[in-house]
Tab-separated table of C-alpha atoms (C1' of nucleotides) in Angstrom:
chain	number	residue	atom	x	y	z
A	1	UNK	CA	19.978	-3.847	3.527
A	2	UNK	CA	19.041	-2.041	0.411
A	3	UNK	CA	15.850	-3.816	-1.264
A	4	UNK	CA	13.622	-2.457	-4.182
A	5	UNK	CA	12.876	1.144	-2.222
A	6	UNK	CA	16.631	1.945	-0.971
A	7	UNK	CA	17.705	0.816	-4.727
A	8	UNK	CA	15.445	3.774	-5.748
A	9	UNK	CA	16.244	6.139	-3.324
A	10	UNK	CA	20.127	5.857	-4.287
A	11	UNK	CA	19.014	5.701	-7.810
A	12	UNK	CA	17.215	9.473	-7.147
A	13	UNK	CA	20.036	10.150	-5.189
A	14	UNK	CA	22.983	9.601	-7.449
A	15	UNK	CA	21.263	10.947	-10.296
A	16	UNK	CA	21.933	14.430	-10.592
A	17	UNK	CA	25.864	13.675	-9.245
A	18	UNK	CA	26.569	11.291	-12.283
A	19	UNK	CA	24.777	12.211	-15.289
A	20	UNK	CA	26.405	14.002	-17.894
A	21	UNK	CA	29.612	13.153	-16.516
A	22	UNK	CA	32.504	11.453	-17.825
A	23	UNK	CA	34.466	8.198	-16.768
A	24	UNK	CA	38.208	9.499	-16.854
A	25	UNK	CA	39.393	6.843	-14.738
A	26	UNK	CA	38.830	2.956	-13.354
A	27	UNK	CA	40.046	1.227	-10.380
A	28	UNK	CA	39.063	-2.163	-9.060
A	29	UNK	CA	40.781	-2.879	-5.996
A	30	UNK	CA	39.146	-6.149	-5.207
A	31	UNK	CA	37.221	-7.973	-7.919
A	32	UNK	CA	36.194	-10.849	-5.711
A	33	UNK	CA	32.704	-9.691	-5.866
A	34	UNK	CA	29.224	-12.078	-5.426
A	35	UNK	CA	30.783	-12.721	-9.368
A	36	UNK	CA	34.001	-11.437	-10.554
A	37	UNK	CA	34.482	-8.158	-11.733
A	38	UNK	CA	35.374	-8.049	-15.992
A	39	UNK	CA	38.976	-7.606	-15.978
A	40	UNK	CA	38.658	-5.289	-18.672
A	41	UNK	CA	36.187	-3.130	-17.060
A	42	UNK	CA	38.220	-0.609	-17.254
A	43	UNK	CA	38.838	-0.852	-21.164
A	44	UNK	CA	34.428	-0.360	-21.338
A	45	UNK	CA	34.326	2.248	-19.006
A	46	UNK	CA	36.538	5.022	-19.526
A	47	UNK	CA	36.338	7.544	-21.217
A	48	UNK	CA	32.501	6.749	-21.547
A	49	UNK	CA	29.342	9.229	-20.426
A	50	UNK	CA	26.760	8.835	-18.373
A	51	UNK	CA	23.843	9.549	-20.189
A	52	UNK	CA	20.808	8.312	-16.863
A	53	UNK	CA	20.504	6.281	-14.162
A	54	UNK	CA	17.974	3.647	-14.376
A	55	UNK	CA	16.845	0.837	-12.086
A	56	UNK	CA	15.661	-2.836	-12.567
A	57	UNK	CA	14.286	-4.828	-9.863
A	58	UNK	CA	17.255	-4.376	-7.336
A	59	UNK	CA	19.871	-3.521	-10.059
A	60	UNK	CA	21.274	-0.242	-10.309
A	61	UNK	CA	21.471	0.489	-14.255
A	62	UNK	CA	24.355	3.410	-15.295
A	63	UNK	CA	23.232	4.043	-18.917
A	64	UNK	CA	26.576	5.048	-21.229
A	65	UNK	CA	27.060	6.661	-24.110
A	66	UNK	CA	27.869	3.013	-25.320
A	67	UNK	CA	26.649	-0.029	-23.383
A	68	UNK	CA	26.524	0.482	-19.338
A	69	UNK	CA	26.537	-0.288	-16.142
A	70	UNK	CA	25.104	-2.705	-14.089
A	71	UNK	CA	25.290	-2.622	-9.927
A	72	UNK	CA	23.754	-4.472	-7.816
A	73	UNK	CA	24.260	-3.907	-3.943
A	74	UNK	CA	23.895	-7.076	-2.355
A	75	UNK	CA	22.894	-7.116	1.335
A	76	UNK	CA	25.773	-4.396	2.389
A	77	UNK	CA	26.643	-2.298	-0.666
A	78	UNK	CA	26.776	1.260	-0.672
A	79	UNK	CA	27.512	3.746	-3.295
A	80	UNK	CA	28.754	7.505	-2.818
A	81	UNK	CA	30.694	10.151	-4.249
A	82	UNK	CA	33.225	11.991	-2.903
A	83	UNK	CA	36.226	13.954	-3.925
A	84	UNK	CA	39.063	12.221	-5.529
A	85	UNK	CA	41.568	12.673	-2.669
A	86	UNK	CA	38.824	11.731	-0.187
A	87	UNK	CA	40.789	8.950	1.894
A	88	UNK	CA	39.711	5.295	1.059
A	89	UNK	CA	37.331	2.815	3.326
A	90	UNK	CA	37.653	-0.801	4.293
A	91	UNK	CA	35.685	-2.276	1.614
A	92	UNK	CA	35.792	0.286	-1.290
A	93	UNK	CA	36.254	-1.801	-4.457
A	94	UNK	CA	35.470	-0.251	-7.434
A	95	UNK	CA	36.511	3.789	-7.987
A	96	UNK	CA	35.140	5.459	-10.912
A	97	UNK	CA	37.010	8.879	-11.563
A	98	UNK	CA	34.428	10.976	-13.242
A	99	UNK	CA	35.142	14.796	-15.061
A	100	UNK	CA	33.232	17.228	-16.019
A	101	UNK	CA	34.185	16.646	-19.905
A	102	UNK	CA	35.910	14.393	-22.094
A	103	UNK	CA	39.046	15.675	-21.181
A	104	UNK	CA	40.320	17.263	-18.245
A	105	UNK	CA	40.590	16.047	-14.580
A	106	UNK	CA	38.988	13.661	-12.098
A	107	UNK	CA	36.663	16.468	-9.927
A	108	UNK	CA	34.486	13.480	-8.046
A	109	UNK	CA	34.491	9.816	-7.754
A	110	UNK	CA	31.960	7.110	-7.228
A	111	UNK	CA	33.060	5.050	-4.726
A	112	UNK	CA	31.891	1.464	-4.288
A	113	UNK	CA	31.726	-0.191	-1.013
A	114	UNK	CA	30.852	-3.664	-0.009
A	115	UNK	CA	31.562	-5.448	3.158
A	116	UNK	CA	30.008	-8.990	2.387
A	117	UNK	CA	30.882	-8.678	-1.660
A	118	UNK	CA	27.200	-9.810	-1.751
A	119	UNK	CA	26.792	-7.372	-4.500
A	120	UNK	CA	28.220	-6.928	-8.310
A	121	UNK	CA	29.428	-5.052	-10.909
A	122	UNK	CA	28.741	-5.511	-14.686
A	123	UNK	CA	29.360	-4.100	-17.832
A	124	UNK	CA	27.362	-4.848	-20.793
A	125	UNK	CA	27.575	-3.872	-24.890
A	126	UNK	CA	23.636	-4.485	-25.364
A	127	UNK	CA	20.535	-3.140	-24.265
A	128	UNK	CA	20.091	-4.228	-20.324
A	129	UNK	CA	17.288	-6.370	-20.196
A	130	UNK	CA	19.214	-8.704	-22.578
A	131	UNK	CA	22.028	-9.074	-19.866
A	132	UNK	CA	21.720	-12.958	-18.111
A	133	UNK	CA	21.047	-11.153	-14.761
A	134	UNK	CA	17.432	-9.062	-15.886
A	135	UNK	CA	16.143	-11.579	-19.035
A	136	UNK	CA	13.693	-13.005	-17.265
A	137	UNK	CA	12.576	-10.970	-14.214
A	138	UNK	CA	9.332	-10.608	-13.549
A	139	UNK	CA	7.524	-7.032	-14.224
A	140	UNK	CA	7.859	-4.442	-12.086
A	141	UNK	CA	5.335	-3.928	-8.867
A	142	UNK	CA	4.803	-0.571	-10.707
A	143	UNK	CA	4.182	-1.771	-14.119
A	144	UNK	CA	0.555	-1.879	-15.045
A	145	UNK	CA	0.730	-5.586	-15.784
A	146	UNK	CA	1.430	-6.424	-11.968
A	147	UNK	CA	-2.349	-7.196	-10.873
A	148	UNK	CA	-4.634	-9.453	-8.978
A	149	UNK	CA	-5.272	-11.799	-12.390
A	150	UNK	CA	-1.449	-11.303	-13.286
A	151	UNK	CA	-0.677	-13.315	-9.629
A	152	UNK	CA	-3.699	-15.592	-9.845
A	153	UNK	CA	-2.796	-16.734	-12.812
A	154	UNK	CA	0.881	-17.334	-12.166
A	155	UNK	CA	0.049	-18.956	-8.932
A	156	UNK	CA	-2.571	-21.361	-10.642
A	157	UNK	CA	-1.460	-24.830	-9.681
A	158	UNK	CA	1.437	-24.022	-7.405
A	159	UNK	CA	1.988	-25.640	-4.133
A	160	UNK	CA	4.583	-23.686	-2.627
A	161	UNK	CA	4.076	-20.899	0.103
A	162	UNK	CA	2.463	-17.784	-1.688
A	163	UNK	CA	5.523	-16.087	0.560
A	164	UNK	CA	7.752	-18.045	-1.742
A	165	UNK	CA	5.998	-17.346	-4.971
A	166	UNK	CA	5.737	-13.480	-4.092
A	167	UNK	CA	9.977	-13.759	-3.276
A	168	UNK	CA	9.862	-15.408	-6.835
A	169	UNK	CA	11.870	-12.912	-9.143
A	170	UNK	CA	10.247	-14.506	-11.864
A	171	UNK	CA	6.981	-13.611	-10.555
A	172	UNK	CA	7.986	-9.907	-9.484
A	173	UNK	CA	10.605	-7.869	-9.453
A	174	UNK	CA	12.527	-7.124	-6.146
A	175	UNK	CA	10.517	-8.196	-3.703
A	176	UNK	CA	12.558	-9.518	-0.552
A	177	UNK	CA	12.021	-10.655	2.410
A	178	UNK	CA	11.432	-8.113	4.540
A	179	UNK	CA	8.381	-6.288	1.955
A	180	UNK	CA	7.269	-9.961	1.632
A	181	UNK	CA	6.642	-10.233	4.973
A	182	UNK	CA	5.508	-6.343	5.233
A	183	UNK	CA	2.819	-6.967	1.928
A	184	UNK	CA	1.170	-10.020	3.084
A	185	UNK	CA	0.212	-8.710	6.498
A	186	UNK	CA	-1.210	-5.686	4.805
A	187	UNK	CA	-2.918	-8.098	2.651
A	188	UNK	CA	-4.158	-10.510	5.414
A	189	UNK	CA	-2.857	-13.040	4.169
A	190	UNK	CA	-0.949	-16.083	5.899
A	191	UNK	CA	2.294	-16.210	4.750
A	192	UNK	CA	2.376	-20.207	4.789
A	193	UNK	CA	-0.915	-20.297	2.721
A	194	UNK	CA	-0.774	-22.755	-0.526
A	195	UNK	CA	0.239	-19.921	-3.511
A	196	UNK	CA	-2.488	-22.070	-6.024
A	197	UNK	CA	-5.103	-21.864	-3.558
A	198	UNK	CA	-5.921	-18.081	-2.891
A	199	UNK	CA	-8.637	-15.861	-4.608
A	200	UNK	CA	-8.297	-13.520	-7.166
A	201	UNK	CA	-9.891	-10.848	-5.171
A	202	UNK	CA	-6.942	-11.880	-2.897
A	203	UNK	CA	-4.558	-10.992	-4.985
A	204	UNK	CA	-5.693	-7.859	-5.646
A	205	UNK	CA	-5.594	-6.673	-2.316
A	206	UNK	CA	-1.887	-8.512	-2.278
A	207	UNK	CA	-0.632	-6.585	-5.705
A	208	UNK	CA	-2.107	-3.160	-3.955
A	209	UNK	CA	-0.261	-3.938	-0.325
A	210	UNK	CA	2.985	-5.033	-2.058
A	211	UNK	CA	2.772	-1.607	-4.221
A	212	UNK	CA	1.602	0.402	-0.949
A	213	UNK	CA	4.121	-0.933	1.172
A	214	UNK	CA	7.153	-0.146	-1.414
A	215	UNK	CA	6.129	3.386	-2.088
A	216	UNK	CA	5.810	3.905	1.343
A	217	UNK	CA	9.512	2.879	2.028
A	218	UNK	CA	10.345	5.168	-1.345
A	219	UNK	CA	9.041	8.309	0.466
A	220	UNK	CA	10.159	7.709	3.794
A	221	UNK	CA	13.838	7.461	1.592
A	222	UNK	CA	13.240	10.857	-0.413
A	223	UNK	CA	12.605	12.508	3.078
A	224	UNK	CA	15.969	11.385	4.183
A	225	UNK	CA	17.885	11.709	1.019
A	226	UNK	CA	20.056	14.104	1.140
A	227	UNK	CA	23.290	14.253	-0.935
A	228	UNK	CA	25.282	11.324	-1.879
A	229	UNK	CA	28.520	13.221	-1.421
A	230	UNK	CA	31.478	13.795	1.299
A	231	UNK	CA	28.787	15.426	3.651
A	232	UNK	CA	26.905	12.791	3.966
A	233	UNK	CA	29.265	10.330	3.723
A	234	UNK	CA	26.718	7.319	3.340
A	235	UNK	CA	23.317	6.821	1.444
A	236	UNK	CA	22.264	5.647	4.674
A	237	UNK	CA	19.752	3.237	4.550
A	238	UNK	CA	16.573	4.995	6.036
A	239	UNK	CA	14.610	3.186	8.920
A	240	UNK	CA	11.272	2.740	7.304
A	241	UNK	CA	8.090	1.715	9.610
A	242	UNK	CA	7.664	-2.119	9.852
A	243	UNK	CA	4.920	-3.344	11.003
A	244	UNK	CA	5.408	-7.193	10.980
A	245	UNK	CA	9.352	-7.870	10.328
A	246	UNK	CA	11.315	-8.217	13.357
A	247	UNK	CA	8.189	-7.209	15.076
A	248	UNK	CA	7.616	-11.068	16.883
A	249	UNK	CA	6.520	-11.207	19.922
A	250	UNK	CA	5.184	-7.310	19.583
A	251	UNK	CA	1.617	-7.169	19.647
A	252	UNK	CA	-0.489	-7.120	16.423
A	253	UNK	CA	-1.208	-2.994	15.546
A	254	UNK	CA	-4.527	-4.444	14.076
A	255	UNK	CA	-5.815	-7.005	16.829
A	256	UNK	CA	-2.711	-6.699	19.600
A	257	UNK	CA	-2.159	-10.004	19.622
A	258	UNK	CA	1.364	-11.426	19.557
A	259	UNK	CA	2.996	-11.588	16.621
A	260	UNK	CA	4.597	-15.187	15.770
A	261	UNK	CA	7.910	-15.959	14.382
A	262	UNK	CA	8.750	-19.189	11.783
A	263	UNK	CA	11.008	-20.047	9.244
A	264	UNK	CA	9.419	-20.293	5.413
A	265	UNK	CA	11.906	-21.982	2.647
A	266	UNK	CA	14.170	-20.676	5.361
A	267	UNK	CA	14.077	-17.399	6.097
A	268	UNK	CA	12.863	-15.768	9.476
A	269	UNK	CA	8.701	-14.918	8.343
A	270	UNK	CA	6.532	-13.257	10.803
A	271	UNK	CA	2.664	-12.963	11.037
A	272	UNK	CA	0.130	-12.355	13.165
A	273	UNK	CA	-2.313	-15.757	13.413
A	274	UNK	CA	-5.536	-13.703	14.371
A	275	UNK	CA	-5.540	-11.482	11.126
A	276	UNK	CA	-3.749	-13.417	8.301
A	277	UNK	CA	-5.363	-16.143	7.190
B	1	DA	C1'	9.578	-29.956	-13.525
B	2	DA	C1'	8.308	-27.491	-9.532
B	3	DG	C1'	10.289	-26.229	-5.715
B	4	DC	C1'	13.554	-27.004	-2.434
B	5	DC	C1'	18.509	-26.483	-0.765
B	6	DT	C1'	23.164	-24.573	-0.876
B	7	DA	C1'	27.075	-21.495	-1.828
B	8	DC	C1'	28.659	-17.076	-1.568
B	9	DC	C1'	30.422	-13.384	2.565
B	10	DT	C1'	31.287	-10.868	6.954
B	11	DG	C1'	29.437	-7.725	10.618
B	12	DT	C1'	26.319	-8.213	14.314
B	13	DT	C1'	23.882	-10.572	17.802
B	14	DG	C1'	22.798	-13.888	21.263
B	15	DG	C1'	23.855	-17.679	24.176
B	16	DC	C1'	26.850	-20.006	27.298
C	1	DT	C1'	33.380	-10.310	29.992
C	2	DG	C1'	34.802	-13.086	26.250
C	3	DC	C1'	34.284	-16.326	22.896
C	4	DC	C1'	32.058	-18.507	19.154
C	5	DA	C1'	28.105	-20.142	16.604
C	6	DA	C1'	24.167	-18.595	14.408
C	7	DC	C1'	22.124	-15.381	11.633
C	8	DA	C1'	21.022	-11.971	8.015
C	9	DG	C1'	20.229	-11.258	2.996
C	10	DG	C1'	19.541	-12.079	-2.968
C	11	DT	C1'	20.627	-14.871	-6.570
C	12	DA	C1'	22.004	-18.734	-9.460
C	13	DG	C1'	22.642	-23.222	-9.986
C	14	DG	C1'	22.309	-27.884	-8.332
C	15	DC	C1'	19.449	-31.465	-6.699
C	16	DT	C1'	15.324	-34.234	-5.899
DNA sequence: AAGCCTACCTGTTGGC
DNA sequence: TGCCAACAGGTAGGCT
């Protein structure tokens, strides 16, 4: 499932294909997405450039000469480009016919593909972060701001799992479940543990593991990325090495104990008892 | 009001 | 082997 590093990795990916190009044509063959496709997407989009491919938390940003784009690709979605007579796949919804000038033909399209429809597609006038989906979101695991104090002081008073608060896209941006999980064993940190009642120094080893563990998964993506075209046919999503999800019942690679498997607000959280606490 | 639960969706997996 | 229920996931909005 694509979380924050895949996001990037088609983001890197898709980059050099798109920008500078123009939108000559728009198909949405099904607009039942995780929210309905704009009718008049179309109408925004062509005819448009792409001027750079951004990324915000899990959202896929397609910055246009006016307004632009915002994907996001749920659990399932994929994105590639492929030439405009390429045949079509279960599942491809949205078709953007892109040329190499204003005028002129279609030479590639980006194809949009979603099984579950878990994903979207937006279009907005306005400068992203104003769009409903980013105002709000928490800063980026990159961004400077995301530190020890930042989480101490966010989790000050809270009760809830600090697995829940670090899931919290208020809190960060585009952490899931899987570098969740991945983060606080790094960390050494149970999972369960009260968010409002861990250190400071804590937290700073949990802000460096959730960093560490997402640029890990980014490079293990730019060593697989290869072109986002007919070749390749998918921007397959890159096994990364886990060390704690879907790992129960595999020893510990710290102590060799087993890990343990339970459910947390839920969804499936594993950790090793000996060396998270 | 913090924090939990549910809806959304379908391909895959596991149990009987 | 075949069937079907459970499960996976992010997000918003509803509920307590």
């Amino acid at each position: 499932m694509p979380e924050l590093p895949e996001v990037e990795t088609v983001r890197r990916g898709l980059a050099g294909l798109l920008t500078g190009r123009w939108i000559r044509a728009v198909a949405v063959l099904e607009p039942r997405l995780r929210w309905p496709v704009d009718p008049a997407l179309s109408g925004h989009l062509t005819g448009r450039r792409v001027l750079a491919l951004e990324r915000r938390s899990k959202f896929l940003l397609v910055r246009l000469d006016r307004g632009g784009l915002i994907l996001h690709l749920g659990m399932s979605g994929t994105l590639r480009v492929v030439s405009p007579g390429a045949p079509l796949l279960p599942h491809d919804h949205v078709r953007l016919g892109l040329g190499e000038a204003a005028s002129g033909p279609v030479t590639r399209e980006l194809r949009y593909n979603d099984p579950r429809r878990f994903g979207s597609v937006h279009w907005t006038d306005g400068p992203f972060e104003a769009h409903r989906l980013l105002e709000g979101i928490g800063p980026e695991p990159f961004d400077a701001v995301f530190d020890g104090a930042y989480l101490h002081r966010r989790a000050r008073g809270s009760r809830r799992p600090v697995k829940n608060f670090l899931m919290d896209t208020d809190v960060v941006a585009g952490v899931g479940n899987i570098y969740a999980t991945e983060a606080l064993f790094a960390a050494g940190i149970r999972p369960d543990r009260k968010a409002g009642r861990i250190s400071r120094a804590r937290y700073a080893r949990l802000a460096a593991a959730v960093r560490e563990v997402l640029a890990a998964a980014i490079a293990q993506g730019g060593t697989t990325l290869r072109d986002f075209t007919d070749s390749s046919g998918r921007p397959g999503y890159f096994r990364v090495s886990l060390r704690a999800y879907g790992r129960h019942g595999s020893p510990c690679d710290r102590c060799g104990r087993p890990l343990v498997l339970t459910r947390i607000a839920n969804r499936a959280t594993v950790f090793c008892r000996n060396c998270q606490r």
